Short mmCIF file of C-alpha atoms in Angstrom, two decimals:
data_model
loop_
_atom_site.label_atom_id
_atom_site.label_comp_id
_atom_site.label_asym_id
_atom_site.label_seq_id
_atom_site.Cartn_x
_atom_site.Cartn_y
_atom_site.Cartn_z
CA UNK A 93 -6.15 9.33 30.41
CA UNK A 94 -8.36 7.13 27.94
CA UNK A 95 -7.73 8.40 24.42
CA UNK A 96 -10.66 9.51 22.47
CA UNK A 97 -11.77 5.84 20.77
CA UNK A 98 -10.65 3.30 23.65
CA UNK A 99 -14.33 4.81 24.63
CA UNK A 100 -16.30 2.13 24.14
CA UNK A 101 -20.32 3.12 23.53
CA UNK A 102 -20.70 2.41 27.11
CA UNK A 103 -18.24 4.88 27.95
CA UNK A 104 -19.26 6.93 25.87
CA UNK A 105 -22.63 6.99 27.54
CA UNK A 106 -21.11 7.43 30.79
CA UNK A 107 -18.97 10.13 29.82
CA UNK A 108 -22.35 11.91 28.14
CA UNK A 109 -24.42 11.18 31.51
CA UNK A 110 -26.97 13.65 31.83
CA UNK A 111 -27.05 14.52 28.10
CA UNK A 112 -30.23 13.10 26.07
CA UNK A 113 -29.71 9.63 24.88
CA UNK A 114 -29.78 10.67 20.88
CA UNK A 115 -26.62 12.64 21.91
CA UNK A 116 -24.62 9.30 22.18
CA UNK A 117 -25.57 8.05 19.18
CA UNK A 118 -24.38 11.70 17.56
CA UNK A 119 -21.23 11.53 18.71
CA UNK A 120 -20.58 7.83 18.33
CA UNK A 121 -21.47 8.04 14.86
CA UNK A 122 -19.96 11.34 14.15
CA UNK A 123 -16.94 9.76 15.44
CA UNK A 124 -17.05 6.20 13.47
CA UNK A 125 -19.48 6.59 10.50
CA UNK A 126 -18.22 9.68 9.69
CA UNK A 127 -14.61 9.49 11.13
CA UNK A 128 -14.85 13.29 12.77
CA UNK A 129 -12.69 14.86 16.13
CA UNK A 130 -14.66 16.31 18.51
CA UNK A 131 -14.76 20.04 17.27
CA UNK A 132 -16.13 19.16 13.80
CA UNK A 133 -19.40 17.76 15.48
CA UNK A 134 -21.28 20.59 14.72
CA UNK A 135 -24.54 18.95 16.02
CA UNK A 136 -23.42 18.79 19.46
CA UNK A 137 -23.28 21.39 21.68
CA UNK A 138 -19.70 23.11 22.53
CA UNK A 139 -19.54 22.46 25.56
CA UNK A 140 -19.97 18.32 25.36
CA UNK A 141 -17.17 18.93 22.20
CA UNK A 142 -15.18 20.39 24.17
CA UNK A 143 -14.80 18.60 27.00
CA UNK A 144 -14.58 15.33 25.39
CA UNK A 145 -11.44 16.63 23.34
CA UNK A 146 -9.79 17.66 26.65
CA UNK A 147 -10.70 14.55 28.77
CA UNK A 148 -10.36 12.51 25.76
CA UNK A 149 -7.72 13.11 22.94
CA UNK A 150 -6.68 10.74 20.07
CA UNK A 151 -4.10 8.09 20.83
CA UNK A 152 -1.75 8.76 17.86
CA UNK A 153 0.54 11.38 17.00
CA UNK A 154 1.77 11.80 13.66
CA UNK A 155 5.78 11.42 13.71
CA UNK A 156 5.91 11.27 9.86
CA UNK A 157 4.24 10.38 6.83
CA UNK A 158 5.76 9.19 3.47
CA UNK A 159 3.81 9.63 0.12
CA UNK A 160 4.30 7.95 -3.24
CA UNK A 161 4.85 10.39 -6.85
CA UNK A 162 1.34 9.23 -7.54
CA UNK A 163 -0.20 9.73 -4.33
CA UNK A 164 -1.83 6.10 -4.15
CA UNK A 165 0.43 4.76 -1.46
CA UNK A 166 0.48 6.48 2.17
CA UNK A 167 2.09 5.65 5.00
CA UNK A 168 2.22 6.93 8.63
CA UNK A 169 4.32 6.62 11.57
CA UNK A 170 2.61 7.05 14.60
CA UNK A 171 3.91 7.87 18.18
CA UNK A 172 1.99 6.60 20.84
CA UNK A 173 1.37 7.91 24.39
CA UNK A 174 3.98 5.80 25.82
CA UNK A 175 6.26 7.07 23.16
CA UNK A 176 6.19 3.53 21.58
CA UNK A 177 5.64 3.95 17.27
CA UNK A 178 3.62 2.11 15.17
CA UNK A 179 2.85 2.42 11.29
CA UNK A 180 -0.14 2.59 8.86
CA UNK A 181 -0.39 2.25 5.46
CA UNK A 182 -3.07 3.64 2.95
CA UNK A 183 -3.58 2.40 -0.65
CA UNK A 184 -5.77 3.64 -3.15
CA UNK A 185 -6.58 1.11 -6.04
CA UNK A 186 -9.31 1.74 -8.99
CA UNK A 187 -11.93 0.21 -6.82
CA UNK A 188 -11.64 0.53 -3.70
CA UNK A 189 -9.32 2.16 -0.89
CA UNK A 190 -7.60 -0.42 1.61
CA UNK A 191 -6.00 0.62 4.78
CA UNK A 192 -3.51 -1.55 6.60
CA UNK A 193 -3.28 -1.58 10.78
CA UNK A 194 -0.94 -2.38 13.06
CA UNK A 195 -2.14 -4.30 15.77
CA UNK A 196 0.99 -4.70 18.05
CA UNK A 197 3.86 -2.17 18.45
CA UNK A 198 6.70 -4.34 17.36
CA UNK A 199 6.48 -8.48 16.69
CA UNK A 200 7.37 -11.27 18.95
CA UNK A 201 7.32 -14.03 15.82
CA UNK A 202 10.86 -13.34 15.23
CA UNK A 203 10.61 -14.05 11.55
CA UNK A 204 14.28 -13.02 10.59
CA UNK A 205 13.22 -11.09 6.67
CA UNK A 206 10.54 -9.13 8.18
CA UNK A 207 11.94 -5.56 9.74
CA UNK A 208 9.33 -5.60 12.28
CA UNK A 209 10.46 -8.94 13.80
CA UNK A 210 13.90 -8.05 13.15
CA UNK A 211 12.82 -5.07 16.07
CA UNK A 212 11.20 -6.96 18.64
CA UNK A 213 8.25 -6.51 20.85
CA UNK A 214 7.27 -3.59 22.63
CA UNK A 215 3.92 -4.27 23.90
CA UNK A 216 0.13 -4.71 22.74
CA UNK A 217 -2.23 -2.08 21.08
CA UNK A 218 -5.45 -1.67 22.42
CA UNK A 219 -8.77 -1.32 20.73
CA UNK A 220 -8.62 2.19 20.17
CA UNK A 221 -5.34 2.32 19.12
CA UNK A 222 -6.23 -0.18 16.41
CA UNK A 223 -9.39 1.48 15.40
CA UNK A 224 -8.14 4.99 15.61
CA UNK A 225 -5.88 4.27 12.41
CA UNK A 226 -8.23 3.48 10.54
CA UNK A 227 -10.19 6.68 10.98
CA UNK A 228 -7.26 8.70 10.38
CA UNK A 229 -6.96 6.94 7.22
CA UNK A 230 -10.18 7.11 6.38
CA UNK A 231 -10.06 11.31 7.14
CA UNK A 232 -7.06 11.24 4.66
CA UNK A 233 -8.67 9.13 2.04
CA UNK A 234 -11.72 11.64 1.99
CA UNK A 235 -13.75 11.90 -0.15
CA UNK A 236 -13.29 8.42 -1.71
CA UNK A 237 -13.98 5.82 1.16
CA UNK A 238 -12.27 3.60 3.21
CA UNK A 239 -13.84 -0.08 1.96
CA UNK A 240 -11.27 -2.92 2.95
CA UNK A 241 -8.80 -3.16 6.09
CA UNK A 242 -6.24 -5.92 6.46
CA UNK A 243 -4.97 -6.73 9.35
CA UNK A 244 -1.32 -7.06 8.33
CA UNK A 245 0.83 -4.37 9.78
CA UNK A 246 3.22 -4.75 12.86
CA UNK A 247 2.17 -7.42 14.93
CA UNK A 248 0.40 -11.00 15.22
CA UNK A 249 -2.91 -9.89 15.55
CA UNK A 250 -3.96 -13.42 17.14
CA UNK A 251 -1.64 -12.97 19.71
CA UNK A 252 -3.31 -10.03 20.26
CA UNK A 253 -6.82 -11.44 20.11
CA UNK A 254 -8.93 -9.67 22.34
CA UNK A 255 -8.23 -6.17 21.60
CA UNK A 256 -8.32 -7.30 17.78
CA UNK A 257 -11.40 -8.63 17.59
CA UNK A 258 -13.11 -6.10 19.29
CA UNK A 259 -11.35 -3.57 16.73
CA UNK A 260 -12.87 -6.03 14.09
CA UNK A 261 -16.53 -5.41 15.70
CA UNK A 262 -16.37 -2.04 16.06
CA UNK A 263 -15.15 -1.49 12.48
CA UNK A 264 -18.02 -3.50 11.35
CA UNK A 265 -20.77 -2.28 13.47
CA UNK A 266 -19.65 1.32 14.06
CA UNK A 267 -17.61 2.54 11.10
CA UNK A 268 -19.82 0.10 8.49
CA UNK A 269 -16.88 -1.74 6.71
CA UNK A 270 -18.54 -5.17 5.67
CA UNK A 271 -16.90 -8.43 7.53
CA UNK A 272 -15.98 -9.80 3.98
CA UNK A 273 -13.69 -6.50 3.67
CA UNK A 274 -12.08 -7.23 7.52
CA UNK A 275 -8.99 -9.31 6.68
CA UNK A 276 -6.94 -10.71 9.22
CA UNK A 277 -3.04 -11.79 8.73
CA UNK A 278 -1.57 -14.66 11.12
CA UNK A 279 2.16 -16.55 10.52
CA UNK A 280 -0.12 -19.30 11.96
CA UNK A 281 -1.25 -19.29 15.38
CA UNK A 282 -3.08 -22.43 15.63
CA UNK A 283 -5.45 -21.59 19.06
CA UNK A 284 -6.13 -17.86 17.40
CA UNK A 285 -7.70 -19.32 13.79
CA UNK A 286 -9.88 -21.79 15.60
CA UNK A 287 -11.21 -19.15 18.00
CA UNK A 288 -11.78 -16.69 14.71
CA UNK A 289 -13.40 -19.57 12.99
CA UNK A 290 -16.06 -19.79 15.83
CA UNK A 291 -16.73 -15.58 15.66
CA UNK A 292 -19.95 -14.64 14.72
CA UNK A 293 -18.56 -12.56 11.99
CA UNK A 294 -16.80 -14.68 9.08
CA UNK A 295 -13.61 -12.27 8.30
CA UNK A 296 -11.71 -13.36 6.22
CA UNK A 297 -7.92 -15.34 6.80
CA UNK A 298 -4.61 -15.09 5.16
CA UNK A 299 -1.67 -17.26 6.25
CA UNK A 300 1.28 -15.58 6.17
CA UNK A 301 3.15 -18.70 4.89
CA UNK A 302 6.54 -18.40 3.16
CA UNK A 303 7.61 -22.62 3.25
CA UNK A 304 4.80 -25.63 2.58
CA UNK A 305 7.42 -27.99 4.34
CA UNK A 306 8.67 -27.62 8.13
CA UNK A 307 11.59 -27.68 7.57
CA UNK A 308 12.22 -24.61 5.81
CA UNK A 309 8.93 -22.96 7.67
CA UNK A 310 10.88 -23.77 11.06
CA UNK A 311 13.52 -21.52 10.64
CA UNK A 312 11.56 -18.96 8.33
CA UNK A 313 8.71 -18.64 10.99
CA UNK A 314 10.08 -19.73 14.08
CA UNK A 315 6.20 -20.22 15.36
CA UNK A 316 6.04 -23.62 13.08
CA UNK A 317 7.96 -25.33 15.75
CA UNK A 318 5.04 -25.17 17.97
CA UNK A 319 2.08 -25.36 15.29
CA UNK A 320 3.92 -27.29 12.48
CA UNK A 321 1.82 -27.74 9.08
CA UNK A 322 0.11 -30.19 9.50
CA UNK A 323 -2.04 -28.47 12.64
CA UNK A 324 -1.91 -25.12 10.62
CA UNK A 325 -3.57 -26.84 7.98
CA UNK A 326 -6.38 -28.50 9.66
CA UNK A 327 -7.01 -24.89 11.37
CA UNK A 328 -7.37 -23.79 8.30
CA UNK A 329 -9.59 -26.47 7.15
CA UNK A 330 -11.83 -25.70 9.70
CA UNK A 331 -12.14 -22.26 9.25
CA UNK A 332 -12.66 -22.37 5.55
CA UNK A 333 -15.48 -24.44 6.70
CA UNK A 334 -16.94 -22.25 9.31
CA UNK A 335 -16.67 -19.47 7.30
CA UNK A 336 -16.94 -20.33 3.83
CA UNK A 337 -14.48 -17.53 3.01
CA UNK A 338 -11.54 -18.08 0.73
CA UNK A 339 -8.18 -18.61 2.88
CA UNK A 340 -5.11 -16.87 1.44
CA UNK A 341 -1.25 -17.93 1.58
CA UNK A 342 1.14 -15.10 1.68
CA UNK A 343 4.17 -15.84 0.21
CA UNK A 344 7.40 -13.20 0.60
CA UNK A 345 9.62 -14.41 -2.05
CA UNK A 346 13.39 -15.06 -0.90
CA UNK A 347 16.09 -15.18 -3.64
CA UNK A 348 17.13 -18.85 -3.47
CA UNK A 349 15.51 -19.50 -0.73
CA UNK A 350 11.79 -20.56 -1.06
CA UNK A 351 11.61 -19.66 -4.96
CA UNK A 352 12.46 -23.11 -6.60
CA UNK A 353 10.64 -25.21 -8.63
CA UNK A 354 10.61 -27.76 -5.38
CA UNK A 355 8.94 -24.82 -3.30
CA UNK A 356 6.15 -24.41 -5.73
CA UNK A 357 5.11 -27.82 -6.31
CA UNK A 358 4.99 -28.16 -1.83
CA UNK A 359 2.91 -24.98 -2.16
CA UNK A 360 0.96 -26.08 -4.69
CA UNK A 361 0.11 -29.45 -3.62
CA UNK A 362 -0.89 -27.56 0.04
CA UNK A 363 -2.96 -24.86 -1.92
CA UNK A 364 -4.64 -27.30 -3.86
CA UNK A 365 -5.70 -29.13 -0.97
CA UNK A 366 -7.48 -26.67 0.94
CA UNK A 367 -8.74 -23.99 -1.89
CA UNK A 368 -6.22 -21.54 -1.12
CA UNK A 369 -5.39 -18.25 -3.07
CA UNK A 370 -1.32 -17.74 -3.10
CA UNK A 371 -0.86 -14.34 -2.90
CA UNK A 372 3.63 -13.95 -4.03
CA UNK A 373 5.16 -10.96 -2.24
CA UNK A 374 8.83 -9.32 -3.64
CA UNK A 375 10.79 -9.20 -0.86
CA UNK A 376 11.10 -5.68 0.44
CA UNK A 377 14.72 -5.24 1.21
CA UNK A 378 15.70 -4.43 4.98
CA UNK A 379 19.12 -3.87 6.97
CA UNK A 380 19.07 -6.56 8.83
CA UNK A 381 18.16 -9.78 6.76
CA UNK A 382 20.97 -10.00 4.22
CA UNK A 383 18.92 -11.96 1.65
CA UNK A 384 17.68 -9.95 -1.61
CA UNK A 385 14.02 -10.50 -2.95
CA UNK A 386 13.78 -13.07 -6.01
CA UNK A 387 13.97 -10.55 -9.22
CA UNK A 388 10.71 -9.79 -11.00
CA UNK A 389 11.30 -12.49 -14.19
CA UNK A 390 12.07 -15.36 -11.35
CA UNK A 391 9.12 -14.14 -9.21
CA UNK A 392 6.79 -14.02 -12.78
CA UNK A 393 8.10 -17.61 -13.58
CA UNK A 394 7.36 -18.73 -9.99
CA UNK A 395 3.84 -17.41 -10.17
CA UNK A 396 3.37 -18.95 -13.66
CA UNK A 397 4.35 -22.43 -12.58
CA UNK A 398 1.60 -22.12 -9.67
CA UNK A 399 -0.74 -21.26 -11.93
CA UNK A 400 -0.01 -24.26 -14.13
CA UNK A 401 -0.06 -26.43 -11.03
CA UNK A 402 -3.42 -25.24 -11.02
CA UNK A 403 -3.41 -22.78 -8.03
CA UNK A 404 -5.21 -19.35 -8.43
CA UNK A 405 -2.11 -17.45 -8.12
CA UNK A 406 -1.35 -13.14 -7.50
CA UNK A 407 1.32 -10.95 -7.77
CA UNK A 408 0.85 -8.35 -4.98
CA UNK A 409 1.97 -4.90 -6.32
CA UNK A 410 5.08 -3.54 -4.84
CA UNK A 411 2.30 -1.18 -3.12
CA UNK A 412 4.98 1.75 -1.29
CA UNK A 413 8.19 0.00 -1.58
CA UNK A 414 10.41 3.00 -3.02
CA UNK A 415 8.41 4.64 0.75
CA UNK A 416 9.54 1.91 2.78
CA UNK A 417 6.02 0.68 3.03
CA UNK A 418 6.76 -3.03 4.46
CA UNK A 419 6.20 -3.36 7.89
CA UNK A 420 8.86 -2.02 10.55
CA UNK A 421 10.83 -0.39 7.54
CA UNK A 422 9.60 3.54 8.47
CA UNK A 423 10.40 3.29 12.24
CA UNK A 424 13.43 1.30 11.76
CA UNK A 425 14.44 4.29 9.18
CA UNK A 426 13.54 6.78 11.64
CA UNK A 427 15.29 4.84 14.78
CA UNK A 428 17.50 7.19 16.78
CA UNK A 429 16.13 10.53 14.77
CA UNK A 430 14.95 13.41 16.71
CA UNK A 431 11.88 14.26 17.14
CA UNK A 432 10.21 17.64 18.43
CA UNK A 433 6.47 16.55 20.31
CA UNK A 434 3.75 16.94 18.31
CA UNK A 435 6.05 17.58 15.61
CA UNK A 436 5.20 16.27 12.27
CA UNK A 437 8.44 14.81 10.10
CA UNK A 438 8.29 14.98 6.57
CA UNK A 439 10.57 12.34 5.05
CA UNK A 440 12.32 12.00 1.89
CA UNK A 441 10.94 9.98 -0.72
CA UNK A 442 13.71 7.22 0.32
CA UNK A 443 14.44 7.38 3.72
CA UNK A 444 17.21 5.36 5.30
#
């Protein structure tokens, strides 16, 4: 059974065969621009709703949902038809509302602190299990509007490049999100950033980059041993470049690890070099990396020495971390738990 948005317009014209043209564009647009399920298309006859909701359901099942005290942070676990889970994440700032999408159900980068590659890999998402989150996020942000999505939830998203970029098409020519709001995350897969940098839509890149020497990247992110700095950095050379976006570095800070002064002068000197915006991440906790996070007055000195290194230099919010809001952390919490189908499992504010 194809769920409801791995329909394609095509399909969707196929599956509407007989029906007057404008109908497609009703329902395509009822389903992306306005992020509706069948039944609430009150335009289109009850019959065509009807049968597409049968033939056609969504792809995700809500498992559970965690919600911060000030409702700004939301994040879902999703079961999928194969019974595999995946997880979302909504946040609400003053200006705008970003949602964050998983684009593979578990991670094959094997990067030992984060709790999705501490998992594994189960398989690939397809298109419409990309693009579906966002339009459930978008029907819970309502009304204030969905503006940015990053790529950065479970997964490599350029090792799953196909169905990504389509997602990335569809959420800019279907749902309306601007390609300078499209954000894609990669621990650096060399191929994937020169293929994005030839795309005819300039999205923009963040590196998820944790070491600036290969030493420490190596056993970090165990993908620098096949696309070591230096080629990472030319990628990202060129797509700066191409794209004339800003490139990003992501940088989880590890307690002792990659928070000395010697880390942030090799960051530095790499972020001067090719524009780059450092972007420092506390260390969400999980069970199975033993190392703790760098505390808030090392991680504020860290990003002040950056800054007087002369890099442009952020603190990301904690966005979600008393909800377990770093990737993998919800369905690692909620390994082994039962669940009743179709079930909906309201967690405590701290689940473990």
């Amino acid at each position: 059974m194809v769920s409801l948005y791995d329909l394609d317009r095509a399909d969707l014209a196929q599956v509407l065969d007989g029906e007057p043209p404008y109908r497609v564009d009703q329902v395509w647009s009822g389903l992306h621009r306005k992020a509706r399920l069948p039944d609430e298309l009150t335009d289109v006859p009850k019959t065509i709703r009807a049968s597409l909701a049968a033939a056609h359901p969504p792809a995700l099942v809500e498992v559970g949902r965690l919600v911060t005290d000030q409702g700004d942070t939301v994040k879902w676990l999703w079961r999928l038809p194969d019974g595999k889970q995946i997880e979302t994440v909504l946040m609400h700032y003053p200006d705008r509302s970003t949602v964050c999408v998983s684009t593979q159900a578990g991670c094959a980068m094997g990067c030992g602190f984060c709790a999705t590659g501490q998992a594994g890999f189960d398989r690939q998402l397809s298109t419409g299990e990309i693009v579906e989150q966002v339009i459930r996020a978008a029907r819970e942000a309502a009304p204030r509007r969905v503006s940015n999505v990053v790529f950065m939830g479970m997964g490599e998203p350029l090792a799953n490049y196909d169905a990504t970029w389509a997602a990335i098409e569809r959420l800019h020519d279907a749902v309306g999100i601007s390609a300078r709001h499209l954000t894609v995350s990669t621990v650096g897969i060399v191929p994937g950033i020169r293929r994005l940098a030839r795309e005819a839509l300039p999205v923009n890149l963040a590196v998820s980059l944790h070491a600036a020497n290969d030493r420490l990247r190596d056993e970090l992110v165990p993908i620098n041993r096949r696309y070591p700095l230096a080629e990472l950095a030319a990628a990202c050379r060129d797509h700066v470049a191409a794209t004339h976006r800003r490139l990003s570095f992501e940088w989880a800070l590890i307690d002792g690890v990659n928070d000395r002064p010697d880390d942030a002068r090799e960051l530095a000197a790499l972020a001067r070099e090719l524009r780059g915006h450092v972007n420092l991440i506390p260390l969400n906790p999980t069970p199975g990396y033993p190392t703790r996070g760098t505390p808030p007055a090392r991680v504020r000195d860290f990003a002040a020495r950056l800054r007087s290194l002369g890099v442009n230099t952020t603190v990301r919010a904690n966005r979600g971390g008393d909800i377990d809001a770093a990737c993998g952390q919800l369905r690692a919490a909620r390994a082994g738990s039962p669940q009743e189908p179709g079930q909906p499992v309201t967690l405590s504010e701290r689940a473990r």
